[in-house]
Short mmCIF file of C-alpha atoms in Angstrom, two decimals:
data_model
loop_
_atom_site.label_atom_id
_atom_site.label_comp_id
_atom_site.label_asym_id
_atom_site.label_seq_id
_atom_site.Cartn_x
_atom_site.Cartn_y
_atom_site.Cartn_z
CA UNK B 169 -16.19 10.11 -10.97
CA UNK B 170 -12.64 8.65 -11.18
CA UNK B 171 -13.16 4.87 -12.01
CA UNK B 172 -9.88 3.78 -10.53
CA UNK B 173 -10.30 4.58 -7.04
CA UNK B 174 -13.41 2.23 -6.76
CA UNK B 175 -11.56 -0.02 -8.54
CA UNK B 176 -8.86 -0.04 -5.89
CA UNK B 177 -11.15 -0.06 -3.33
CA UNK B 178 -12.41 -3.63 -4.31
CA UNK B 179 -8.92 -5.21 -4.26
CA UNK B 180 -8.34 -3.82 -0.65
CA UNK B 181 -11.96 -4.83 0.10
CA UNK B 182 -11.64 -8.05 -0.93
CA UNK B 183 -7.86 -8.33 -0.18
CA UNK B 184 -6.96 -8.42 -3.01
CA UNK B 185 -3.75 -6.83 -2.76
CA UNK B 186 -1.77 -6.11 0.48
CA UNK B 187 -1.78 -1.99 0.76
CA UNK B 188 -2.81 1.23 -0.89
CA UNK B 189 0.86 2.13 -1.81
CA UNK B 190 -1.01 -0.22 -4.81
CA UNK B 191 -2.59 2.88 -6.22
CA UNK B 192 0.22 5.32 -5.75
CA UNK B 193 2.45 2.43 -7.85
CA UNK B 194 -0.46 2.35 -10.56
CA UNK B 195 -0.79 6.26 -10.19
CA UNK B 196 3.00 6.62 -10.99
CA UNK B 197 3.53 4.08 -13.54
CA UNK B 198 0.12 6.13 -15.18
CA UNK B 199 1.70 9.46 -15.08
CA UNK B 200 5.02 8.13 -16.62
CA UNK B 201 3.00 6.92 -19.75
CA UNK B 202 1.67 10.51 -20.00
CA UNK B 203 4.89 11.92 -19.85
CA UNK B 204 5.99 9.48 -22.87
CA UNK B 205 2.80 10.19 -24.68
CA UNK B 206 3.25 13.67 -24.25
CA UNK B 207 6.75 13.62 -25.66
CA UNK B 208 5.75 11.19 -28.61
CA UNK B 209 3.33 13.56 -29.71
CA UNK B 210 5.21 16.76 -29.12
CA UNK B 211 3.35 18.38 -27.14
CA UNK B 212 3.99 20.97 -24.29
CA UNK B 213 1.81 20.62 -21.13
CA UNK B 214 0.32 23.76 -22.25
CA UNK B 215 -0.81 22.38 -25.86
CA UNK B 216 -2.07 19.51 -23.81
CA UNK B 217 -4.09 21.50 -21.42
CA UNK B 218 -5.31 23.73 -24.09
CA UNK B 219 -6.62 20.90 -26.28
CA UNK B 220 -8.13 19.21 -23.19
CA UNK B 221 -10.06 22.26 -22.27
CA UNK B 222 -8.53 22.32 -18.82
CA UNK B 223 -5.79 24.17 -17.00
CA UNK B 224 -1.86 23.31 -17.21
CA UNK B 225 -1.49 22.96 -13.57
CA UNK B 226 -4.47 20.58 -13.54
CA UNK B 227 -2.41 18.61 -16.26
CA UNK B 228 0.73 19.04 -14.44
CA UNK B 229 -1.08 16.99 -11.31
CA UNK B 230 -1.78 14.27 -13.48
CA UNK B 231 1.50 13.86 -15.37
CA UNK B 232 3.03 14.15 -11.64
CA UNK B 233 0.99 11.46 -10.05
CA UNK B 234 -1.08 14.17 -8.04
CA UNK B 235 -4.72 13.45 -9.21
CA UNK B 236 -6.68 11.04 -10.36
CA UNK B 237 -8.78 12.24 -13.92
CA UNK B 238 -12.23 11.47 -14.14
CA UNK B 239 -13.60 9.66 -17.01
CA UNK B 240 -14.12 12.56 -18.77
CA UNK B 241 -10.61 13.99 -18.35
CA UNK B 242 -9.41 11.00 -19.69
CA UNK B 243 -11.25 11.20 -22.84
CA UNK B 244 -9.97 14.79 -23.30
CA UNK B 245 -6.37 14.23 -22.72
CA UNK B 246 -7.32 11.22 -25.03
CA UNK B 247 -8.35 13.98 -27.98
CA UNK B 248 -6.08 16.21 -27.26
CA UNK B 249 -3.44 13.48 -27.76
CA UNK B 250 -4.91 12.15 -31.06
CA UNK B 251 -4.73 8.45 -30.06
CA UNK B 252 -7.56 5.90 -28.34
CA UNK B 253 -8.87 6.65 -24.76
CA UNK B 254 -7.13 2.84 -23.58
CA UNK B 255 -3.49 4.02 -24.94
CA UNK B 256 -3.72 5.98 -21.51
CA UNK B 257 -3.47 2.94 -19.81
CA UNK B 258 -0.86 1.10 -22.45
CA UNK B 259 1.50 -0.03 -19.93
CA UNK B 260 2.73 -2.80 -17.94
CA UNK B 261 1.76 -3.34 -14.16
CA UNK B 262 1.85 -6.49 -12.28
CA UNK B 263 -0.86 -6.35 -10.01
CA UNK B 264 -0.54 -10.27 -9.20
CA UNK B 265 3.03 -8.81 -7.33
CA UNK B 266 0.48 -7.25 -4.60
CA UNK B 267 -1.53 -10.65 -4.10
CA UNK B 268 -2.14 -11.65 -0.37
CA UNK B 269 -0.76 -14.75 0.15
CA UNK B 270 -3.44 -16.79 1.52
#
């Protein structure tokens, strides 16, 4: 189960934040800190994929915004990478920009 989604869902629940373009902004800003990871480490998307024990393509859709990992991706990309599961998600995003005004 990907933990973000129902984590996104609560903010628009709760209106928290103002759309779901939210999650695509998260999603992106995500997939950009794989992409510097990735490069850090040098590491093709193959290498990657390999060491994760899935596919390059399914890699590919992560790096590109296209999918949301489960838990248990996360921790293999994590391994594969060498680092910390939470250096996935070592980057800035200002959530308090998508606030409702009340």
């Amino acid at each position: 189960m990907n933990y973000l989604v129902p984590f996104t869902k609560l903010l628009f629940k709760y209106k928290i934040v103002d759309s779901k373009e939210v999650l695509r902004l998260y999603m992106e800003a995500f997939s950009e800190n794989l992409k510097e990871i990735r490069a850090i480490k040098y590491k093709s998307m193959d290498d990657v994929a390999q060491n994760s024990t899935f596919d390059s393509s399914n890699y590919n859709k992560y790096e590109n915004g296209k999918g949301n990992p489960t838990i248990e991706t996360l921790l293999k990309m994590a391994s594969a990478f060498g680092i910390p599961p939470k250096e996935l998600f070592d980057f800035d995003f200002d959530l308090e920009k998508y606030k409702i005004e009340e």
